[in-house]
XYZ file of N, CA and C in Angstrom:
606
model
N 42.919 -12.289 -32.667
C 42.304 -11.069 -31.975
C 40.877 -11.326 -31.864
N 40.130 -12.025 -32.606
C 38.684 -12.478 -32.432
C 38.517 -13.219 -31.163
N 39.510 -14.261 -31.072
C 39.396 -15.303 -29.915
C 39.575 -14.341 -28.503
N 40.469 -13.580 -28.854
C 40.905 -12.543 -27.571
C 39.734 -11.884 -27.403
N 38.938 -11.259 -28.220
C 37.867 -10.164 -28.024
C 36.755 -11.000 -27.473
N 36.368 -12.291 -27.738
C 35.195 -13.086 -27.338
C 35.472 -13.370 -25.782
N 36.783 -13.745 -25.783
C 36.832 -14.254 -24.342
C 37.181 -12.978 -23.489
N 37.217 -11.676 -23.705
C 37.508 -10.471 -23.023
C 36.059 -10.201 -22.562
N 35.256 -10.356 -23.725
C 33.640 -9.905 -23.287
C 33.027 -11.067 -22.325
N 33.278 -12.332 -22.441
C 33.084 -13.312 -21.690
C 33.272 -12.788 -20.202
N 34.724 -12.556 -20.121
C 35.204 -12.107 -18.730
C 34.383 -10.933 -18.098
N 34.261 -9.941 -19.152
C 33.387 -8.621 -18.608
C 32.221 -8.981 -18.041
N 31.504 -9.760 -18.890
C 30.015 -9.947 -18.426
C 30.034 -10.814 -17.053
N 31.047 -11.619 -16.788
C 31.129 -12.315 -15.547
C 31.299 -11.451 -14.402
N 32.436 -10.528 -14.553
C 32.753 -9.696 -13.337
C 32.064 -8.596 -13.459
N 31.162 -8.215 -14.210
C 30.682 -6.874 -14.512
C 29.412 -6.732 -13.121
N 28.583 -7.763 -13.413
C 27.682 -7.682 -12.153
C 28.063 -7.953 -10.655
N 29.044 -8.690 -10.488
C 29.879 -8.672 -9.284
C 30.563 -7.319 -8.885
N 31.321 -6.810 -9.994
C 31.965 -5.597 -9.559
C 30.840 -4.402 -9.345
N 29.542 -4.113 -10.085
C 28.696 -3.303 -9.853
C 28.019 -3.522 -8.497
N 27.770 -4.824 -8.060
C 27.080 -5.116 -6.803
C 28.179 -4.712 -5.695
N 29.398 -5.120 -5.849
C 30.365 -4.759 -4.683
C 30.435 -2.915 -4.567
N 30.442 -2.406 -5.916
C 30.883 -1.063 -6.039
C 29.376 -0.248 -5.091
N 28.252 -0.955 -5.353
C 26.863 -0.342 -4.808
C 27.131 -0.390 -3.197
N 27.814 -1.652 -2.591
C 27.855 -1.821 -1.459
C 28.948 -0.783 -0.703
N 29.938 -0.484 -1.522
C 31.146 0.253 -1.201
C 30.420 1.830 -0.991
N 29.638 2.246 -2.055
C 29.135 3.596 -1.966
C 28.199 3.850 -0.922
N 27.162 2.851 -0.775
C 26.415 2.815 0.568
C 27.063 3.274 1.824
N 28.329 2.243 1.867
C 29.195 2.209 3.196
C 29.571 3.696 3.251
N 30.459 4.161 2.175
C 31.179 5.419 2.261
C 30.119 6.522 2.470
N 29.189 6.480 1.882
C 27.986 7.465 2.065
C 27.717 7.628 3.466
N 27.368 6.417 4.220
C 26.916 6.293 5.620
C 28.062 6.859 6.394
N 29.341 6.560 5.958
C 30.577 7.077 6.720
C 30.680 8.432 6.694
N 30.668 9.099 5.438
C 30.852 10.237 5.268
C 29.556 11.303 5.988
N 28.328 10.969 5.766
C 27.425 11.715 6.402
C 27.383 11.571 7.743
N 26.868 10.148 8.131
C 26.524 10.103 9.709
C 27.938 9.995 10.488
N 29.297 9.619 10.030
C 30.424 9.929 10.655
C 30.653 11.313 10.981
N 30.521 11.998 10.242
C 30.691 13.617 10.445
C 29.673 14.210 11.891
N 28.485 13.661 11.766
C 27.758 13.815 13.167
C 28.178 13.142 14.328
N 28.732 11.919 14.149
C 29.366 11.336 15.272
C 30.688 11.885 15.807
N 31.297 12.347 14.657
C 32.553 12.907 15.206
C 32.282 14.264 15.991
N 31.452 14.805 15.588
C 30.875 16.324 16.071
C 30.328 15.636 17.811
N 29.583 14.768 17.922
C 29.207 14.469 19.285
C 30.192 13.859 20.189
N 31.136 12.966 19.715
C 31.950 12.234 20.778
C 33.418 12.656 20.340
N 33.468 13.502 19.562
C 35.133 14.062 19.178
C 36.083 13.008 18.947
N 37.174 12.953 19.703
C 38.141 12.066 19.546
C 37.915 10.675 19.608
N 36.779 10.379 20.331
C 36.516 9.065 20.594
C 35.898 8.253 19.553
N 35.882 9.034 18.228
C 35.476 8.163 16.944
C 36.104 7.488 16.648
N 35.751 6.311 15.907
C 36.591 5.152 15.374
C 35.997 5.028 14.027
N 36.907 4.926 13.083
C 36.294 4.822 11.655
C 35.459 3.598 11.521
N 34.404 3.541 10.966
C 33.403 2.736 10.701
C 32.211 2.808 11.897
N 32.022 3.877 12.549
C 31.114 3.985 13.290
C 29.895 4.547 12.634
N 30.220 5.217 11.591
C 29.102 5.715 10.668
C 28.305 4.690 9.927
N 29.071 3.587 9.486
C 28.318 2.534 8.846
C 27.697 1.883 9.780
N 28.191 1.672 11.152
C 27.377 0.722 11.964
C 26.142 1.582 12.558
N 26.142 3.103 12.644
C 25.283 3.766 13.043
C 24.147 3.743 11.874
N 24.564 3.802 10.880
C 23.485 3.692 9.645
C 22.847 2.399 9.807
N 23.672 1.217 10.132
C 22.931 -0.062 10.047
C 21.987 0.028 11.188
N 22.145 0.460 12.327
C 21.240 0.499 13.483
C 20.238 1.643 13.469
N 20.101 2.506 12.482
C 19.367 3.450 12.367
C 18.348 2.753 11.412
N 18.765 1.990 10.401
C 17.774 1.218 9.539
C 17.288 0.194 10.100
N 18.063 -0.435 10.961
C 17.137 -1.656 12.147
C 16.236 -0.904 12.895
N 16.357 0.158 13.381
C 15.320 0.904 14.120
C 14.173 1.093 13.541
N 14.409 1.726 12.252
C 13.328 2.235 11.428
C 12.322 0.820 11.164
N 12.981 -0.068 10.761
C 12.442 -1.498 10.537
C 11.530 -1.939 11.806
N 11.880 -1.949 12.955
C 11.558 -2.225 14.037
C 10.121 -1.441 14.160
N 10.416 -0.062 14.116
C 9.421 0.833 14.555
C 8.049 0.724 13.445
N 8.498 0.413 12.384
C 7.458 0.118 11.304
C 6.545 -1.049 11.846
N 6.832 -1.963 12.709
C 5.875 -2.925 13.238
C 4.917 -2.042 14.132
N 5.120 -0.967 14.580
C 4.205 -0.266 15.386
C 3.204 0.522 14.462
N 1.887 0.354 14.881
C 0.675 1.130 13.976
C 0.914 2.678 13.769
N 1.351 3.070 15.155
C 1.532 4.663 15.455
C 2.643 5.166 14.159
N 3.728 4.401 14.383
C 4.974 4.684 13.420
C 4.509 4.611 12.060
N 3.854 3.622 11.786
C 3.582 3.229 10.363
C 2.630 4.393 9.690
N 1.676 4.926 10.740
C 0.757 6.012 10.291
C 1.814 7.398 9.917
N 2.600 7.662 11.073
C 3.400 8.993 10.785
C 4.332 8.757 9.655
N 4.728 7.652 9.232
C 5.681 7.400 8.033
C 4.586 7.492 6.839
N 3.381 6.991 7.033
C 2.621 7.374 5.819
C 2.273 8.729 5.538
N 2.123 9.531 6.669
C 1.751 11.088 6.528
C 2.891 11.403 5.701
N 4.355 11.070 6.099
C 5.539 11.784 5.483
C 5.253 11.314 3.994
N 5.095 10.115 3.678
C 4.951 9.556 2.250
C 4.013 10.719 1.421
N 2.952 10.916 2.077
C 1.624 11.595 1.461
C 2.332 13.113 1.284
N 3.114 13.634 2.172
C 3.421 14.892 1.775
C 4.439 14.846 0.538
N 5.329 13.939 0.381
C 6.125 13.671 -0.548
C 5.639 13.488 -1.983
N 4.384 12.921 -1.737
C 3.711 12.503 -3.023
C 2.837 13.970 -3.559
N 2.983 14.921 -2.768
C 2.162 16.324 -3.097
C 3.350 17.221 -3.678
N 4.506 16.823 -3.761
C 5.714 17.729 -4.321
C 5.945 17.169 -5.794
N 5.662 18.210 -6.788
C 5.990 18.000 -8.042
C 7.458 17.517 -8.475
N 7.570 16.650 -9.245
C 8.976 16.099 -9.309
C 9.234 15.045 -8.535
N 9.193 15.210 -7.439
C 9.680 14.369 -6.318
C 8.746 13.408 -6.184
N 7.429 13.560 -6.480
C 6.263 12.636 -6.363
C 6.719 11.655 -7.366
N 6.725 11.901 -8.613
C 7.124 10.707 -9.500
C 8.468 9.958 -9.263
N 9.608 10.723 -8.825
C 10.807 10.053 -8.417
C 10.708 9.141 -7.560
N 10.276 9.641 -6.333
C 9.804 8.722 -5.008
C 8.985 7.495 -5.408
N 7.912 7.752 -6.175
C 6.938 6.828 -6.483
C 7.564 5.673 -7.107
N 8.435 6.117 -8.250
C 9.040 4.908 -9.158
C 10.035 4.235 -8.300
N 10.984 4.757 -7.434
C 11.920 4.160 -6.662
C 11.328 3.194 -5.576
N 10.182 3.766 -4.918
C 9.391 2.918 -3.918
C 8.855 1.811 -4.555
N 8.430 1.887 -5.745
C 7.664 0.856 -6.410
C 8.687 -0.171 -6.716
N 9.646 0.286 -7.470
C 10.885 -0.636 -7.989
C 11.507 -1.217 -6.550
N 11.576 -0.953 -5.530
C 12.318 -1.585 -4.354
C 11.166 -2.345 -3.941
N 9.937 -2.014 -4.098
C 8.776 -2.985 -3.566
C 8.940 -4.212 -4.174
N 9.291 -4.437 -5.560
C 8.968 -5.552 -6.426
C 9.926 -6.488 -5.937
N 11.130 -6.114 -5.135
C 12.001 -7.079 -4.733
C 12.163 -7.544 -3.170
N 10.786 -6.851 -2.534
C 10.934 -6.900 -1.061
C 9.921 -8.232 -0.846
N 10.739 -9.420 -0.676
C 9.823 -10.505 -0.414
C 9.082 -10.617 0.860
N 9.406 -9.775 1.840
C 8.655 -9.846 3.013
C 7.350 -9.059 3.133
N 7.245 -8.205 1.857
C 5.964 -7.271 1.852
C 5.252 -7.963 0.927
N 3.628 -7.766 1.282
C 2.873 -8.606 0.545
C 2.632 -7.713 -0.568
N 2.853 -8.245 -1.906
C 2.489 -7.667 -3.145
C 1.264 -7.488 -3.675
N 1.224 -6.374 -4.362
C 0.039 -6.026 -5.059
C -0.071 -6.982 -6.175
N 1.219 -7.257 -6.741
C 1.198 -8.222 -8.011
C 1.395 -9.481 -7.726
N 0.525 -10.366 -7.640
C 0.243 -11.774 -7.146
C 0.274 -12.872 -8.461
N 0.240 -12.375 -9.648
C 0.005 -13.336 -10.722
C 0.953 -12.794 -11.932
N 1.735 -13.685 -12.639
C 2.395 -13.239 -14.161
C 1.487 -13.973 -14.994
N 1.124 -13.000 -16.235
C 0.407 -13.401 -17.143
C 1.005 -12.908 -18.468
N 0.664 -13.574 -19.637
C 1.156 -13.202 -20.743
C -0.434 -12.540 -21.464
N -0.362 -11.246 -22.136
C -1.581 -10.582 -22.404
C -1.306 -10.790 -23.916
N -2.385 -11.232 -24.743
C -2.503 -11.333 -26.125
C -2.976 -10.221 -26.604
N -2.077 -9.598 -27.731
C -2.310 -8.441 -28.368
C -2.354 -8.933 -29.985
N -2.846 -7.952 -30.692
C -3.098 -8.211 -32.041
C -3.580 -9.306 -32.758
N -2.816 -10.022 -33.343
C -3.137 -11.246 -33.813
C -3.159 -12.458 -32.896
N -2.811 -12.273 -31.807
C -3.012 -13.410 -30.871
C -1.897 -14.213 -30.614
N -1.060 -13.770 -31.663
C 0.497 -14.852 -31.409
C 1.461 -13.693 -30.804
N 1.086 -12.485 -30.687
C 1.942 -11.694 -30.052
C 1.649 -11.605 -28.790
N 2.558 -11.357 -27.885
C 2.082 -11.287 -26.232
C 3.043 -10.709 -25.387
N 2.355 -9.818 -24.430
C 3.260 -9.188 -23.605
C 3.168 -9.684 -22.040
N 4.397 -9.735 -21.619
C 4.388 -10.360 -19.987
C 3.969 -9.058 -19.381
N 2.904 -9.458 -18.228
C 2.495 -8.444 -17.363
C 2.352 -9.171 -16.004
N 1.784 -8.247 -14.977
C 1.471 -8.899 -13.664
C 0.292 -8.266 -13.280
N -0.983 -9.205 -12.730
C -2.133 -8.835 -12.525
C -2.064 -8.249 -11.215
N -2.459 -6.937 -11.134
C -2.509 -6.083 -9.935
C -4.051 -5.668 -9.574
N -4.873 -6.174 -9.971
C -6.500 -6.104 -9.617
C -7.453 -7.015 -10.372
N -8.318 -7.641 -9.594
C -9.225 -8.717 -10.389
C -10.644 -8.215 -10.015
N -10.809 -7.142 -9.085
C -11.984 -6.472 -8.435
C -12.093 -4.971 -8.743
N -13.092 -4.605 -9.370
C -13.227 -3.057 -9.465
C -14.366 -2.480 -8.608
N -15.000 -3.420 -7.568
C -16.149 -2.914 -7.051
C -15.911 -1.552 -6.039
N -14.685 -1.346 -6.035
C -14.593 0.023 -5.099
C -14.124 1.244 -6.064
N -14.078 1.003 -7.368
C -13.854 2.083 -8.195
C -14.933 2.534 -8.944
N -14.832 3.765 -9.794
C -16.103 4.304 -10.250
C -16.310 3.395 -11.471
N -17.531 3.352 -11.676
C -18.166 2.630 -12.805
C -17.474 2.877 -14.270
N -17.296 1.635 -14.915
C -16.544 2.070 -16.363
C -14.985 1.886 -16.402
N -14.569 1.467 -15.274
C -12.918 1.274 -15.283
C -12.910 -0.222 -15.563
N -13.782 -1.058 -15.061
C -13.764 -2.464 -15.230
C -15.051 -3.193 -14.735
N -14.972 -4.505 -14.962
C -15.979 -5.463 -14.610
C -15.520 -6.650 -14.058
N -16.515 -7.475 -13.927
C -16.266 -8.850 -13.357
C -15.482 -9.593 -14.262
N -15.436 -9.362 -15.625
C -14.810 -10.101 -16.610
C -13.397 -9.294 -17.094
N -13.059 -8.284 -16.274
C -11.759 -7.491 -16.439
C -11.138 -7.766 -15.386
N -9.569 -7.798 -15.806
C -8.509 -7.708 -14.687
C -7.613 -6.509 -15.366
N -6.735 -5.970 -13.968
C -5.831 -4.889 -14.288
C -4.518 -5.541 -14.454
N -3.615 -5.300 -15.462
C -2.517 -5.596 -15.683
C -1.232 -4.676 -16.071
N -0.349 -4.737 -15.092
C 0.625 -3.902 -15.035
C 1.698 -4.426 -16.374
N 2.313 -3.659 -17.243
C 3.147 -4.116 -18.099
C 4.478 -3.302 -17.810
N 5.469 -3.630 -17.169
C 6.582 -3.195 -17.210
C 7.394 -2.754 -18.281
N 8.290 -1.882 -18.324
C 9.195 -1.697 -19.622
C 10.595 -1.935 -19.351
N 11.300 -2.478 -20.272
C 12.467 -3.107 -20.141
C 13.640 -1.711 -19.880
N 14.710 -1.975 -19.098
C 15.713 -1.125 -18.992
C 15.391 0.079 -18.539
N 14.154 0.322 -17.903
C 13.801 1.724 -17.371
C 12.829 1.437 -16.039
N 12.620 2.569 -15.370
C 11.507 2.539 -14.616
C 10.134 3.007 -15.080
N 9.242 2.246 -14.975
C 7.846 2.606 -15.602
C 7.058 1.572 -16.142
N 6.120 1.852 -16.607
C 5.139 0.774 -17.486
C 3.898 1.316 -17.596
N 2.988 0.422 -17.951
C 1.596 0.839 -18.252
C 0.679 -0.312 -17.599
N -0.316 0.565 -16.996
C -1.444 -0.511 -16.536
C -2.820 -0.382 -17.431
N -3.150 -1.754 -17.864
C -4.007 -1.768 -18.894
C -5.252 -2.722 -18.463
N -6.541 -2.450 -18.599
C -7.806 -3.147 -18.088
C -7.815 -4.353 -19.443
N -7.864 -5.510 -19.213
C -7.960 -6.639 -20.122
C -8.996 -7.515 -19.882
N -9.688 -7.969 -20.874
C -11.048 -9.073 -20.588
C -9.788 -10.267 -20.193
N -10.466 -10.899 -19.363
C -9.638 -12.228 -18.580
C -9.654 -13.208 -19.787
N -10.338 -13.278 -20.821
C -9.969 -14.118 -21.920
C -8.863 -13.859 -22.860
N -8.110 -12.835 -22.491
C -6.968 -12.344 -23.292
C -5.791 -12.557 -22.460
N -5.667 -12.904 -21.351
C -4.594 -13.349 -20.851
C -4.234 -14.716 -20.408
N -3.084 -15.148 -20.257
C -2.717 -16.331 -20.089
C -1.666 -16.679 -18.852
N -2.070 -17.383 -17.942
C -1.401 -17.465 -16.775
C 0.028 -18.005 -16.986
N 1.210 -17.480 -16.359
C 2.526 -18.260 -16.597
C 3.048 -18.620 -15.385
N 4.108 -19.922 -15.488
C 4.209 -20.610 -14.400
C 5.692 -19.647 -13.890
N 5.603 -18.758 -13.315
C 6.716 -17.677 -13.126
C 6.540 -16.865 -11.861
N 7.266 -16.728 -11.143
C 7.207 -15.840 -9.726
C 7.051 -14.489 -10.259
N 6.586 -13.567 -9.524
C 6.515 -12.046 -9.907
C 7.879 -11.468 -9.824
N 8.991 -11.968 -9.125
C 10.457 -11.427 -9.109
C 11.114 -12.014 -10.352
N 10.839 -13.040 -10.619
C 11.383 -13.722 -11.897
C 10.948 -13.009 -13.001
N 9.816 -12.675 -12.996
C 8.928 -12.105 -14.079
C 9.593 -10.741 -14.333
N 9.829 -9.803 -13.258
C 10.404 -8.690 -13.318
C 11.703 -8.553 -13.813
N 12.516 -9.629 -13.501
C 13.820 -9.779 -13.854
C 13.935 -10.027 -15.283
N 13.055 -10.673 -15.701
C 12.843 -10.972 -17.045
C 12.712 -9.848 -18.018
N 11.687 -9.211 -17.485
C 11.045 -7.960 -18.567
C 12.219 -6.802 -18.369
N 12.676 -6.498 -17.159
C 13.731 -5.293 -16.886
C 14.917 -5.483 -17.713
N 15.311 -6.841 -17.808
C 16.389 -7.195 -18.663
C 16.284 -7.374 -20.123
N 14.827 -7.336 -20.745
C 14.520 -7.483 -21.833
C 14.690 -8.923 -22.454
N 14.343 -9.776 -21.528
C 14.564 -11.388 -21.728
C 15.930 -11.875 -21.562
N 16.786 -11.116 -21.220
C 18.256 -11.674 -21.132
C 18.132 -12.404 -19.841
N 17.565 -12.262 -18.800
C 17.797 -12.776 -17.559
C 16.642 -13.262 -16.888
N 16.639 -14.628 -16.701
C 15.520 -15.033 -15.864
C 16.089 -16.468 -15.127
N 16.889 -16.190 -14.071
C 17.691 -17.290 -13.710
C 16.515 -18.375 -12.836
N 17.099 -19.574 -13.013
C 16.544 -20.897 -12.078
C 15.691 -21.587 -13.090
N 15.179 -22.539 -12.804
C 14.194 -23.737 -13.546
C 12.955 -23.087 -13.247
N 12.098 -23.537 -14.089
C 10.764 -23.151 -14.009
C 9.925 -23.308 -12.651
N 9.178 -22.632 -12.360
C 8.532 -22.714 -10.863
C 7.590 -23.764 -10.737
N 7.710 -24.539 -9.431
C 6.893 -25.593 -9.041
C 5.470 -25.483 -8.863
N 5.140 -24.440 -8.673
C 3.546 -23.976 -8.324
C 2.792 -24.166 -9.542
N 1.731 -24.467 -9.462
C 0.808 -24.602 -10.510
C 0.506 -23.359 -11.186
N -0.010 -22.833 -12.464
C -0.269 -21.540 -12.887
C -1.716 -21.554 -12.583
N -2.161 -20.217 -12.003
C -3.618 -20.129 -11.508
C -4.403 -19.766 -12.515
């Protein structure tokens, strides 16, 4: 029984990520088909073909991506985001989701550009974090100085984290990309695929 239990767990761990990924794709597709498909059926009637909702959702997303290349559309989009940021509750939820998605957006210039270990306590204990700011010239006095950096410390298995101001001599650069660092921290150190990055630590 013990042998069967171990093999079952190994099999479950192998198929679970694939199953969840496929389910997410299925959920997105069925949601697009359900919401957008109803609109399309109302417009074109019997000419509707199953799958047009998914296609229409893809085209809308692609169109927004193209329009975001235009300064005017980006400005309008930013105004919409600003309105959401003023609604209690939605502000925190939207901001957390946006930041999480931004972590994995390789096409977007990230504010987080360096992975570091922050020494705490007896110096033998360290927390993994991401440097978000090295200059405080544009901020009120007292937040930081030229010997301080801002480091974001994400928390495992949840959205959120802490931003701390740390003396530069308390951080140690790590040869790890931001994406891999986030993967490592969010899974509590369980996952960090790939070999060590080839780029030198900064």
